[in-house]
Amino acid sequence: MDGELAALAALNTLYASRAAVERLLREYGTLEAAWEEFPARRDSSPLAARMTPSVLEAGRKETEEAERRGVLMLPFWDPRYPRLLGAIANPPPLLYVLGDAEALHGNCIAMVGSRTTSFYGRRAAAGLSAALAERGYTVVSGLARGIDRECHAAALDAGGKTVAVLGSGVLRVYPKENEQLAEAVAANGAVVSEFPLRAKPVRFHFPRRNRVISGLSLATVVVEAGRRSGALITATWAAEQGREVFALPGPVDTGFSAGCHPLLREGARVVESVEDIEADLSGLKALFAGAGDAAGATGEKAPVMLDRAGARRKLLLEAMGYGGADIEKLEEQTGLPAETMLPLLMELELEGIVARKAGGIYARRK
C-alpha cells in the first residue's frame, strides 16, 4: 500500500485544502513525515490538533477499501489527475474515480440545472446532451434529480461518455434512486468525488462539488435554473475559473428559468443548439491546451460578470451553519482564501446574519 496516498486520504477526511497539503510537503518532505511531526504543533494549529493516529489509520483503511472496490485514488501529483481541474485556484488534493479516468481528460462540457424541472427544460437538457455526446464531447453533471439526471441519461443513450461528480462518496450514491444510473455512468465514463468513499451528502459538500463540475469542463451550460438554484453557483465558479458560461433562455411566466435570464443579462452566452456551444469552444480549447502546465491558465478569460459575492456568501453560510466554524475550517470547506472571506464575513456580521463568537468562531444567527 502507498503510504503517501494513505497519509493524503487521512488529510482529506479532515478537509485539508491542496494548499495546506502542499505546505506540509514543503516543510516535511513527505506526508508520512508530516503525520509523525506536525501533530506536535497542535497548540498552534487546528489542523495539527486533528491529525491523530486514529485518523491516519482510517486513511490506511480507506486506501485498502478503494483498492478492493476498484476505486482509483488520484492525488494531485499523479500525471493522470485532470489538467483542467488542476489549473483552478483551489483544486481538490485527491479525487476518487469509479470508472475510466481517461473520461476526465476529454473535451468536457458541464450541463447543469435545477432539480425541479419543466417539460421544456428536460427536453432541452436531453437534446443538448445527446448532441454533444454525438459530437464526441463528455457531458459532466452532478447526478442530482432533474436536469442532471436528464443530461447523464441522454449522453448514455446517444452512446457517448458522461462524468458524474458527487457531493457524497462514490460508494454512497446520492440520491439513492440514481444508483443504477451511476453504475451506467461508471461503465461509460466516470463517477467522481473529492470526498471519502462513504462520505454522507452533507449540505456544504454540494457547493464544493460544483467547483469540480465546472473545473473539469471547458464550458458550463445552465439549462434551466430558478433564482436559488445551485446551478448558479456552478456558473459563478466557471466564470471565476476563466471558463465560458452558457444559459438557455426559457419562458418568462413560469419561474423555471428565472435564474438563467440574469445570467444572460450579465454576459452568459445564449445557447439554443449545440452549434452555439461549438462556435465558442475552439478558442477555449486552445487557451486551455496547456492548462496543467500553467498555473496562470485560469482567470484569463472571464466574460461573465456574475454575482460572485452573492455566491460566496451563500457558500460561507452553508459551510459555517448554525454550529459555527473558524477561519481555517471555513477555508478548508469552501476553498476560499482568508483574504476573500474576511470582508464578506464582516458584511454578514454587520447585516446581522452572522455572529462572531469567542475563539474566532463565525455562526449563522437563528
mmCIF file of C-alpha atoms in Angstrom, residues 87-215:
data_model
loop_
_atom_site.group_PDB
_atom_site.id
_atom_site.type_symbol
_atom_site.label_atom_id
_atom_site.label_comp_id
_atom_site.label_asym_id
_atom_site.label_seq_id
_atom_site.Cartn_x
_atom_site.Cartn_y
_atom_site.Cartn_z
ATOM 1 C CA ALA A 87 -5.465 24.590 -13.168
ATOM 2 C CA ILE A 88 -8.194 26.105 -10.954
ATOM 3 C CA ALA A 89 -7.320 28.123 -7.867
ATOM 4 C CA ASN A 90 -8.490 25.561 -5.294
ATOM 5 C CA PRO A 91 -8.424 22.049 -6.801
ATOM 6 C CA PRO A 92 -9.112 19.015 -4.630
ATOM 7 C CA PRO A 93 -5.911 17.382 -3.370
ATOM 8 C CA LEU A 94 -7.439 13.949 -4.006
ATOM 9 C CA LEU A 95 -10.036 12.505 -6.370
ATOM 10 C CA TYR A 96 -11.836 9.176 -6.101
ATOM 11 C CA VAL A 97 -12.701 7.789 -9.531
ATOM 12 C CA LEU A 98 -15.024 4.872 -10.261
ATOM 13 C CA GLY A 99 -14.809 4.067 -13.957
ATOM 14 C CA ASP A 100 -12.468 5.377 -16.648
ATOM 15 C CA ALA A 101 -10.153 8.189 -15.517
ATOM 16 C CA GLU A 102 -9.470 8.993 -19.179
ATOM 17 C CA ALA A 103 -13.002 10.407 -19.371
ATOM 18 C CA LEU A 104 -11.794 13.279 -17.198
ATOM 19 C CA HIS A 105 -9.340 14.334 -19.912
ATOM 20 C CA GLY A 106 -11.782 14.599 -22.804
ATOM 21 C CA ASN A 107 -13.457 17.717 -24.150
ATOM 22 C CA CYS A 108 -15.779 18.065 -21.180
ATOM 23 C CA ILE A 109 -18.866 20.275 -21.105
ATOM 24 C CA ALA A 110 -20.777 20.799 -17.846
ATOM 25 C CA MET A 111 -24.548 20.595 -18.150
ATOM 26 C CA VAL A 112 -26.362 21.749 -15.015
ATOM 27 C CA GLY A 113 -29.764 22.903 -13.823
ATOM 28 C CA SER A 114 -32.409 22.658 -11.143
ATOM 29 C CA ARG A 115 -33.828 19.563 -9.512
ATOM 30 C CA THR A 116 -37.350 20.873 -10.091
ATOM 31 C CA THR A 117 -37.862 20.966 -13.844
ATOM 32 C CA SER A 118 -40.364 21.613 -16.605
ATOM 33 C CA PHE A 119 -41.019 19.529 -19.695
ATOM 34 C CA TYR A 120 -39.267 22.266 -21.686
ATOM 35 C CA GLY A 121 -36.154 22.042 -19.505
ATOM 36 C CA ARG A 122 -35.989 18.246 -19.582
ATOM 37 C CA ARG A 123 -36.402 18.170 -23.357
ATOM 38 C CA ALA A 124 -33.724 20.838 -23.863
ATOM 39 C CA ALA A 125 -31.310 19.114 -21.468
ATOM 40 C CA ALA A 126 -31.720 15.780 -23.223
ATOM 41 C CA GLY A 127 -31.419 17.271 -26.695
ATOM 42 C CA LEU A 128 -28.283 19.312 -25.986
ATOM 43 C CA SER A 129 -26.588 16.492 -24.051
ATOM 44 C CA ALA A 130 -27.280 13.937 -26.779
ATOM 45 C CA ALA A 131 -25.999 16.307 -29.470
ATOM 46 C CA LEU A 132 -22.799 16.997 -27.505
ATOM 47 C CA ALA A 133 -22.239 13.276 -26.911
ATOM 48 C CA GLU A 134 -22.726 12.511 -30.599
ATOM 49 C CA ARG A 135 -20.010 15.056 -31.408
ATOM 50 C CA GLY A 136 -17.560 13.402 -29.029
ATOM 51 C CA TYR A 137 -17.883 15.709 -26.022
ATOM 52 C CA THR A 138 -18.035 14.334 -22.495
ATOM 53 C CA VAL A 139 -21.077 15.566 -20.577
ATOM 54 C CA VAL A 140 -20.299 16.456 -16.947
ATOM 55 C CA SER A 141 -23.028 16.892 -14.350
ATOM 56 C CA GLY A 142 -23.846 16.210 -10.711
ATOM 57 C CA LEU A 143 -26.129 13.123 -10.765
ATOM 58 C CA ALA A 144 -28.859 15.092 -8.982
ATOM 59 C CA ARG A 145 -32.552 14.753 -9.672
ATOM 60 C CA GLY A 146 -33.966 16.808 -12.515
ATOM 61 C CA ILE A 147 -31.721 18.349 -15.156
ATOM 62 C CA ASP A 148 -28.562 16.477 -14.083
ATOM 63 C CA ARG A 149 -30.247 13.105 -14.452
ATOM 64 C CA GLU A 150 -31.630 14.015 -17.885
ATOM 65 C CA CYS A 151 -28.188 15.070 -19.091
ATOM 66 C CA HIS A 152 -26.411 11.905 -17.949
ATOM 67 C CA ALA A 153 -29.119 9.631 -19.351
ATOM 68 C CA ALA A 154 -29.244 11.396 -22.721
ATOM 69 C CA ALA A 155 -25.471 11.233 -23.155
ATOM 70 C CA LEU A 156 -25.537 7.497 -22.424
ATOM 71 C CA ASP A 157 -28.479 6.904 -24.758
ATOM 72 C CA ALA A 158 -26.521 8.672 -27.508
ATOM 73 C CA GLY A 159 -23.606 6.280 -27.000
ATOM 74 C CA GLY A 160 -21.381 8.957 -25.504
ATOM 75 C CA LYS A 161 -19.364 9.426 -22.332
ATOM 76 C CA THR A 162 -20.510 11.221 -19.218
ATOM 77 C CA VAL A 163 -18.960 12.093 -15.856
ATOM 78 C CA ALA A 164 -20.935 12.383 -12.610
ATOM 79 C CA VAL A 165 -19.396 14.481 -9.828
ATOM 80 C CA LEU A 166 -20.870 13.634 -6.435
ATOM 81 C CA GLY A 167 -21.382 15.598 -3.246
ATOM 82 C CA SER A 168 -21.022 12.308 -1.372
ATOM 83 C CA GLY A 169 -18.577 9.412 -1.567
ATOM 84 C CA VAL A 170 -18.505 7.274 -4.713
ATOM 85 C CA LEU A 171 -19.640 4.271 -2.650
ATOM 86 C CA ARG A 172 -22.595 6.212 -1.230
ATOM 87 C CA VAL A 173 -24.502 7.468 -4.274
ATOM 88 C CA TYR A 174 -26.926 10.301 -3.601
ATOM 89 C CA PRO A 175 -29.770 10.392 -4.337
ATOM 90 C CA LYS A 176 -30.178 6.661 -3.826
ATOM 91 C CA GLU A 177 -32.692 6.451 -6.667
ATOM 92 C CA ASN A 178 -29.844 7.214 -9.090
ATOM 93 C CA GLU A 179 -27.673 4.246 -8.084
ATOM 94 C CA GLN A 180 -28.460 2.338 -11.276
ATOM 95 C CA LEU A 181 -27.716 5.438 -13.364
ATOM 96 C CA ALA A 182 -24.405 5.842 -11.505
ATOM 97 C CA GLU A 183 -23.455 2.276 -12.464
ATOM 98 C CA ALA A 184 -24.170 3.059 -16.117
ATOM 99 C CA VAL A 185 -22.129 6.269 -15.887
ATOM 100 C CA ALA A 186 -19.167 4.405 -14.374
ATOM 101 C CA ALA A 187 -19.364 1.856 -17.211
ATOM 102 C CA ASN A 188 -19.343 4.573 -19.878
ATOM 103 C CA GLY A 189 -17.362 7.353 -18.250
ATOM 104 C CA ALA A 190 -16.652 8.007 -14.586
ATOM 105 C CA VAL A 191 -18.225 8.700 -11.217
ATOM 106 C CA VAL A 192 -16.008 11.118 -9.305
ATOM 107 C CA SER A 193 -15.824 12.646 -5.836
ATOM 108 C CA GLU A 194 -13.305 14.544 -3.761
ATOM 109 C CA PHE A 195 -14.900 13.170 -0.590
ATOM 110 C CA PRO A 196 -14.045 9.883 1.170
ATOM 111 C CA LEU A 197 -15.539 6.678 -0.196
ATOM 112 C CA ARG A 198 -18.583 6.560 2.066
ATOM 113 C CA ALA A 199 -18.939 10.255 2.857
ATOM 114 C CA LYS A 200 -22.503 11.363 3.502
ATOM 115 C CA PRO A 201 -24.121 14.022 1.284
ATOM 116 C CA VAL A 202 -23.540 16.854 3.769
ATOM 117 C CA ARG A 203 -25.050 20.148 2.647
ATOM 118 C CA PHE A 204 -21.799 22.113 2.326
ATOM 119 C CA HIS A 205 -20.345 19.400 0.080
ATOM 120 C CA PHE A 206 -22.501 20.480 -2.849
ATOM 121 C CA PRO A 207 -21.120 23.997 -3.451
ATOM 122 C CA ARG A 208 -17.628 22.443 -3.294
ATOM 123 C CA ARG A 209 -18.756 19.725 -5.709
ATOM 124 C CA ASN A 210 -19.950 22.421 -8.117
ATOM 125 C CA ARG A 211 -16.459 23.902 -8.495
ATOM 126 C CA VAL A 212 -15.232 20.463 -9.593
ATOM 127 C CA ILE A 213 -18.014 20.162 -12.176
ATOM 128 C CA SER A 214 -17.000 23.497 -13.725
ATOM 129 C CA GLY A 215 -13.285 22.901 -13.150
#
